[in-house]
Each structure stands twice: as structure tokens, then as C-alpha cells.
PDB file of C-alpha atoms and ligand atoms in Angstrom:
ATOM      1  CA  UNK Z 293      33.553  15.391  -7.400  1.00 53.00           C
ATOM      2  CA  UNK Z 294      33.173  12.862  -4.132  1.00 56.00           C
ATOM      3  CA  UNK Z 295      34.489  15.626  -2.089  1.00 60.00           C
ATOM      4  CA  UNK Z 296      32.175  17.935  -3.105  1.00 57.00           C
ATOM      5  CA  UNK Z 297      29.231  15.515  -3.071  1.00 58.00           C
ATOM      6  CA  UNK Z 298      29.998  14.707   0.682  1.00 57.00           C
ATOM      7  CA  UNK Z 299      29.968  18.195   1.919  1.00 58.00           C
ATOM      8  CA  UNK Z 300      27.114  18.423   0.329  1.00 55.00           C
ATOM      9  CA  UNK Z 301      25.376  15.846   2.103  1.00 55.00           C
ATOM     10  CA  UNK Z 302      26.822  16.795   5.255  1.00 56.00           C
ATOM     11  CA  UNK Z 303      25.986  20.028   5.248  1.00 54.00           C
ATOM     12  CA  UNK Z 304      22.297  18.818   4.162  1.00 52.00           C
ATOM     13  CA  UNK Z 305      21.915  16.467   7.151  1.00 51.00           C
ATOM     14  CA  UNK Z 306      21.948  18.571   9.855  1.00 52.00           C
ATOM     15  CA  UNK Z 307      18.944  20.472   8.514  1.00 55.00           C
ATOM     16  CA  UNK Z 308      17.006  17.961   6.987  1.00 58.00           C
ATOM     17  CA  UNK Z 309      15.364  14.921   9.002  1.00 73.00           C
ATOM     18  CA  UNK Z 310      15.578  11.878   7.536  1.00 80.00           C
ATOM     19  CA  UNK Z 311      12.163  10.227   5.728  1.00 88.00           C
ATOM     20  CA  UNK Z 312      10.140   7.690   7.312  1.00 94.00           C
ATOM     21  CA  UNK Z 313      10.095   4.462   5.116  1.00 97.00           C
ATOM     22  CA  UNK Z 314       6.862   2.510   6.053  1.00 97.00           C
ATOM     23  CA  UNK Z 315       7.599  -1.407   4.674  1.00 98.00           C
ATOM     24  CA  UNK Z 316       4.844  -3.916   5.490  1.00 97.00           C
ATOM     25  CA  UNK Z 317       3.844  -7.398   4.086  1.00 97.00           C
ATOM     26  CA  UNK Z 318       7.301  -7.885   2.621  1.00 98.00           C
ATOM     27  CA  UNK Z 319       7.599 -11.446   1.447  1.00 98.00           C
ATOM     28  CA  UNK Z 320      10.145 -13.601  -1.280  1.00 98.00           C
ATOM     29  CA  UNK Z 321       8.943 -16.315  -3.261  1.00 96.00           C
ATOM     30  CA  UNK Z 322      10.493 -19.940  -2.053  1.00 96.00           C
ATOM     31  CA  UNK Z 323      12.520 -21.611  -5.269  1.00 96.00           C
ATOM     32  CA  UNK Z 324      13.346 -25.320  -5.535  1.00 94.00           C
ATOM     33  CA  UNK Z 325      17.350 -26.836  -5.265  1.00 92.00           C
ATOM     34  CA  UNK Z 326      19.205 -25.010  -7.895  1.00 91.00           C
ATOM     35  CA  UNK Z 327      16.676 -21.789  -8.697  1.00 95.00           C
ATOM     36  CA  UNK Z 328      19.131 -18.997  -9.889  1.00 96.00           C
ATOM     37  CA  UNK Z 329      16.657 -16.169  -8.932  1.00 97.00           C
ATOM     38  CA  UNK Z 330      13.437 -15.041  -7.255  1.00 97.00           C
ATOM     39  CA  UNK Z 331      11.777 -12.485  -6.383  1.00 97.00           C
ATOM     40  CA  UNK Z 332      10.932  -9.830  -3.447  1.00 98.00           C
ATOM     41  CA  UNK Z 333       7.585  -8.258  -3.140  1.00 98.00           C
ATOM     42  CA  UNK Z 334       6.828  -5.619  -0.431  1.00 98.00           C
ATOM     43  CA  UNK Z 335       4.603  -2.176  -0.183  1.00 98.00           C
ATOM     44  CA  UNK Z 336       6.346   0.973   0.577  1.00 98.00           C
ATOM     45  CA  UNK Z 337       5.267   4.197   1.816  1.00 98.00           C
ATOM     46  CA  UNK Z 338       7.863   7.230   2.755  1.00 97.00           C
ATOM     47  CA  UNK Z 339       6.030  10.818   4.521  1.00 96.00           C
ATOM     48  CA  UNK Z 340       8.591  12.155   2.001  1.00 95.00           C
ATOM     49  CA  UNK Z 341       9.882  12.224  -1.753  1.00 97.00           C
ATOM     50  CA  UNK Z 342      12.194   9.192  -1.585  1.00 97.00           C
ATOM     51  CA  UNK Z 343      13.333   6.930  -4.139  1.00 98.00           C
ATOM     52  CA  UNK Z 344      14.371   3.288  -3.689  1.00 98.00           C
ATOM     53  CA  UNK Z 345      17.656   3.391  -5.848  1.00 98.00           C
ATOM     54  CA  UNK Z 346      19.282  -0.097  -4.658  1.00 98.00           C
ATOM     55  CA  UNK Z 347      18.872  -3.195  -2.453  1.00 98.00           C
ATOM     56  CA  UNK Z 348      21.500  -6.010  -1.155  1.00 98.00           C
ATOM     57  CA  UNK Z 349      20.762  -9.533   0.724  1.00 98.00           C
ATOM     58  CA  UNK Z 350      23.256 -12.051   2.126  1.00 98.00           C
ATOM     59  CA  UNK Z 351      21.379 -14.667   0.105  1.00 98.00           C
ATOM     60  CA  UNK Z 352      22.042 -13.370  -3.088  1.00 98.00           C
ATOM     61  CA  UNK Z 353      25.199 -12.125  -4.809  1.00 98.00           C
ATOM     62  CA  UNK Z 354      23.183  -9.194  -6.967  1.00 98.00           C
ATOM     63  CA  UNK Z 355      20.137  -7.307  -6.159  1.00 98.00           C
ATOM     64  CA  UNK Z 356      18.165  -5.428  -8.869  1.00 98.00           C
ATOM     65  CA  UNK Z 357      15.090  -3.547  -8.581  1.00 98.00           C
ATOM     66  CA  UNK Z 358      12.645  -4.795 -11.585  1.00 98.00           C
ATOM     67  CA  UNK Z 359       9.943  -3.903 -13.868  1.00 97.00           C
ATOM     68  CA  UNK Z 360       7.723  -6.164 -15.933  1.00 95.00           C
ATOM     69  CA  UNK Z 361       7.278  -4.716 -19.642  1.00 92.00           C
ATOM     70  CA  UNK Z 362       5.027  -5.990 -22.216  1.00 89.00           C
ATOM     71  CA  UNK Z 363       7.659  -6.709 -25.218  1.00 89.00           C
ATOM     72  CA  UNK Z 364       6.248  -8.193 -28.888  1.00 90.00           C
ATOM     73  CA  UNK Z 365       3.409  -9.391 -26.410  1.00 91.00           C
ATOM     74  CA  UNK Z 366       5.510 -11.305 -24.148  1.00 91.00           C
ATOM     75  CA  UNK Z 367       5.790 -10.267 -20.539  1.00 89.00           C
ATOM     76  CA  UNK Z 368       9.673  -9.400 -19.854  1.00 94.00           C
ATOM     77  CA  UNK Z 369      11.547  -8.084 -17.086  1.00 95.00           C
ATOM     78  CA  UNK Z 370      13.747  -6.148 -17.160  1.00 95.00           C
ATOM     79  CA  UNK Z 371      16.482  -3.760 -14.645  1.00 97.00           C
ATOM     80  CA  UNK Z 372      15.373  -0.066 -13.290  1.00 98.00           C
ATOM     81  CA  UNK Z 373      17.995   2.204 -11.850  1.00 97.00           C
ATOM     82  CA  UNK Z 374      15.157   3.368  -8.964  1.00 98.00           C
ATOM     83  CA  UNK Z 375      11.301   3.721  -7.789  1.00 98.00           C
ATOM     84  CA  UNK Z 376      10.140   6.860  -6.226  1.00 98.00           C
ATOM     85  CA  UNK Z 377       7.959   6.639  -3.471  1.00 98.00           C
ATOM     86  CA  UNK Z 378       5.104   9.607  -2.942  1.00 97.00           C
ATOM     87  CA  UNK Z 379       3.694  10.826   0.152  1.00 97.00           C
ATOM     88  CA  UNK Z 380       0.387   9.416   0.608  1.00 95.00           C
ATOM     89  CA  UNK Z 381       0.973   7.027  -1.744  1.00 97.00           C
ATOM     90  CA  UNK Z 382       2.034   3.324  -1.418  1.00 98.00           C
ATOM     91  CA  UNK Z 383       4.619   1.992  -3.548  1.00 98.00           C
ATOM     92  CA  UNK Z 384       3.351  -1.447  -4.445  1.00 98.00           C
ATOM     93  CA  UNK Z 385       5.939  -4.360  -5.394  1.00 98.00           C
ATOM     94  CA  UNK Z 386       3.987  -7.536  -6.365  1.00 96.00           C
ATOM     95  CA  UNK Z 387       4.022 -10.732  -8.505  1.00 94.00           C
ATOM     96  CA  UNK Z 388       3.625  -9.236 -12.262  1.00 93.00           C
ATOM     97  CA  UNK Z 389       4.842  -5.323 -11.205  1.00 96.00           C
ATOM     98  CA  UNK Z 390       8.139  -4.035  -9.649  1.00 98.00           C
ATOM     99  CA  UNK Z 391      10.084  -6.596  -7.717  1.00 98.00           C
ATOM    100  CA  UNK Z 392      12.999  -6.625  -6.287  1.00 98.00           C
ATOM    101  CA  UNK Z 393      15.301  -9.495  -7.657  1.00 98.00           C
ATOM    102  CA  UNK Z 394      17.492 -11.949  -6.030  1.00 98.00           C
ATOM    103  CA  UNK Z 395      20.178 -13.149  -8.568  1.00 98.00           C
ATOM    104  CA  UNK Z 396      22.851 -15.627  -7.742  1.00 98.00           C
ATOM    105  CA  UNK Z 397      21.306 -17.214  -4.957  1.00 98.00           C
ATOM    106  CA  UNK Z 398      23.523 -18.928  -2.793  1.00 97.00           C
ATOM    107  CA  UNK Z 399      20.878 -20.783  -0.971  1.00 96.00           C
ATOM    108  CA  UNK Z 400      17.582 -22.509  -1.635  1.00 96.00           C
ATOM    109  CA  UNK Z 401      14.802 -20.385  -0.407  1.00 97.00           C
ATOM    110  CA  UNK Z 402      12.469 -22.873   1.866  1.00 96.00           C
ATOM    111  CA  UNK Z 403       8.999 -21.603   3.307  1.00 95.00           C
ATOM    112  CA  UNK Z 404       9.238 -20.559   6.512  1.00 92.00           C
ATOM    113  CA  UNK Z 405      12.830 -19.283   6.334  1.00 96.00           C
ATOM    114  CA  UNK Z 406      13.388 -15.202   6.496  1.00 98.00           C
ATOM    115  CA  UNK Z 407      15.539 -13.307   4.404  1.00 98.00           C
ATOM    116  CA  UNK Z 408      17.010 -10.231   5.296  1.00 98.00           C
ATOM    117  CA  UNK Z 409      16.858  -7.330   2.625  1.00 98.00           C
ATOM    118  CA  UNK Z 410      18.471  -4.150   2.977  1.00 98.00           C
ATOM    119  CA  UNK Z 411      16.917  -1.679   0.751  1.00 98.00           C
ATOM    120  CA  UNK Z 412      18.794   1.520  -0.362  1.00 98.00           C
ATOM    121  CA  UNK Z 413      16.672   5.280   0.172  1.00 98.00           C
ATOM    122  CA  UNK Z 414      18.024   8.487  -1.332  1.00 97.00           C
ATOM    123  CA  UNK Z 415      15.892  11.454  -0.356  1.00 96.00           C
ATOM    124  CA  UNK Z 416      14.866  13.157  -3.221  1.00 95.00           C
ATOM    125  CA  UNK Z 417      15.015  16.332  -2.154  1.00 93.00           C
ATOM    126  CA  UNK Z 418      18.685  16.389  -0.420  1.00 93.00           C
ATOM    127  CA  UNK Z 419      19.997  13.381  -2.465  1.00 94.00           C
ATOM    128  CA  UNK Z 420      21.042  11.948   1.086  1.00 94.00           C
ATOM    129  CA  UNK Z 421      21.045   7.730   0.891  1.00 96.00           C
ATOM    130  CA  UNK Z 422      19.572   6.117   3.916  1.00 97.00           C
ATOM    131  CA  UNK Z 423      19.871   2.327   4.126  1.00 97.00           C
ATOM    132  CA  UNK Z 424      16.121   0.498   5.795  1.00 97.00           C
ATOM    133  CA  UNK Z 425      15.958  -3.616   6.562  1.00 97.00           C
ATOM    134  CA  UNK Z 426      13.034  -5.844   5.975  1.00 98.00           C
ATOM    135  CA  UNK Z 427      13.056  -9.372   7.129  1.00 98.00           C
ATOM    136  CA  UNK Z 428      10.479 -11.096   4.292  1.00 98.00           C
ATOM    137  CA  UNK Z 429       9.367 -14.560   4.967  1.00 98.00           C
ATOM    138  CA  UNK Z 430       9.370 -17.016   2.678  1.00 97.00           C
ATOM    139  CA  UNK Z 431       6.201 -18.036   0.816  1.00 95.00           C
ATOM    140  CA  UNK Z 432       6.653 -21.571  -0.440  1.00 88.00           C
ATOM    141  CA  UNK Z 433       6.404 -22.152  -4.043  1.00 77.00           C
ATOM    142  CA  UNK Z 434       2.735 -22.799  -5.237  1.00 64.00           C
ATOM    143  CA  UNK Z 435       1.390 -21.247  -2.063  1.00 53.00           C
ATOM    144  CA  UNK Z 436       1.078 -17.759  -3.571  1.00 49.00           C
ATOM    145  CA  UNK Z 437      -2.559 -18.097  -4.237  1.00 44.00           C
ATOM    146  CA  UNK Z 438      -3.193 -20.271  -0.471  1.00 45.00           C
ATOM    147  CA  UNK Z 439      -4.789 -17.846   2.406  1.00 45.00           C
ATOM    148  CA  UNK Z 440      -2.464 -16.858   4.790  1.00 43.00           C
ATOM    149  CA  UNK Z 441      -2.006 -19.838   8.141  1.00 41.00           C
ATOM    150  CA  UNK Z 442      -1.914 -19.074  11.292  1.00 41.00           C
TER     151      UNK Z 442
HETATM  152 CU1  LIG T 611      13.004  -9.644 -12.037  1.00 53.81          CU
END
């Protein structure tokens, strides 16, 4: 089955350009000593079907991409295997929406420091994966609602 899948893509890619992924305003959310998790916010634009199916980051051992879902009235978040991005159309990943989440961290996350994310594409129409990196400063916690310094 992983042979065939790799032909496939092979044969795919020499036809088939790869999407352009348009990532602006990407930004993580600083946490204080010991913070387990926090989040990644970003917008996202591809000039083709693409889905984000997967994201990785030296400062955390697991990467999920989130939803928030209204549960018995409670706001809960909760694991999504992918978001599909539409031409024309920009993905937004904000405080109280999608997120990308940073479990495990190994690090405290201090304003002003940058964290490397490597987000995961697959091109919806070929299926072909295509790996993207942000660098997304850190905003430091309680300056989320603050105008941007500079
Ligand atoms: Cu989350």
C-alpha cells in the first residue's frame, strides 16, 4: 500500500505544481514557568485546494490542530485530523477558533522569543504533502488585547 501510494505521488509531481501557502500574522501566546500548553494562531491562504493535516515545533513534544466546540454550554477544545484552505479564502486561526496547539512544552514561552512551526500541506487534489515554516513571535501573556509596539 506505501509502494503504491509513492508512485502515486511521484508520478503526480511532475505534473502538478505545488500550492502557494500564504501565512501572515502568525503569533503563539507567551505561558508562565510550568504552562503545559498554548496556543498558535495564524491566517492562511493557499491559490489552491490544500488542507493543513499536521504541524511540529522544537518547543513542543506534540502538535495538534484544534477546534473550539460549544459542549453542555461550556466552550471545549478539542483535536481535528485537518483544515482545508479555499482559494480566495483565508483560513483564520485565532483565540476562541482553530488553533494550533503546543502540548508538552519543553520551554517557557517569553514575549519577544520566536518559535518556529512547521506546518504540514497535502494538496487536495493530488494528495501530495508539502511541509511550509512560520516563525510566530511571542505575544506575552495579558498583552493579547494591547496594540501592537513598535
Ligand atoms: Cu487547543
Amino acid at each position: 500500500m506505501k509502494k503504491l501510494t509513492l508512485s502515486l505521488i511521484l508520478l503526480t509531481t511532475a505534473v502538478v505544481a505545488q500550492a502557494q501557502i500564504t501565512i501572515t500574522d502568525a503569533w503563539v501566546r507567551g505561558t508562565v514557568p510550568m504552562q503545559q500548553a498554548s496556543g498558535a494562531f495564524m491566517q492562511l491562504s493557499a491559490d489552491k485546494d490544500t488542507r493543513l493535516v499536521a504541524a511540529k515545533s522544537p518547543v513542543a513534544n506534540v502538535v495538534e490542530i484544534h477546534e473550539m466546540v460549544m459542549d453542555n454550554n461550556i466552550m471545549k477544545m478539542r483535536q481535528i485530523p485537518g483544515l482545508d484552505i479555499v482559494p480566495g479564502r483565508v483560513l483564520e486561526l485565532k483565540p476562541g477558533g482553530y488553533h494550533v496547539m503546543l502540548i508538552e512544552l519543553k520551554q517557557q514561552l517569553k514575549g519577544g522569543d520566536v518559535v518556529p512551526i512547521t506546518l504540514v500541506f497535502e494538496d487536495t487534489a493530488t494528495k501530495k504533502q508539502f511541509t511550509q515554516e512560520v516563525q510566530a513571535p511571542v505575544t506575552a501573556l495579558g498583552a493579547g488585547n494591547m496594540p501592537m509596539k513598535h
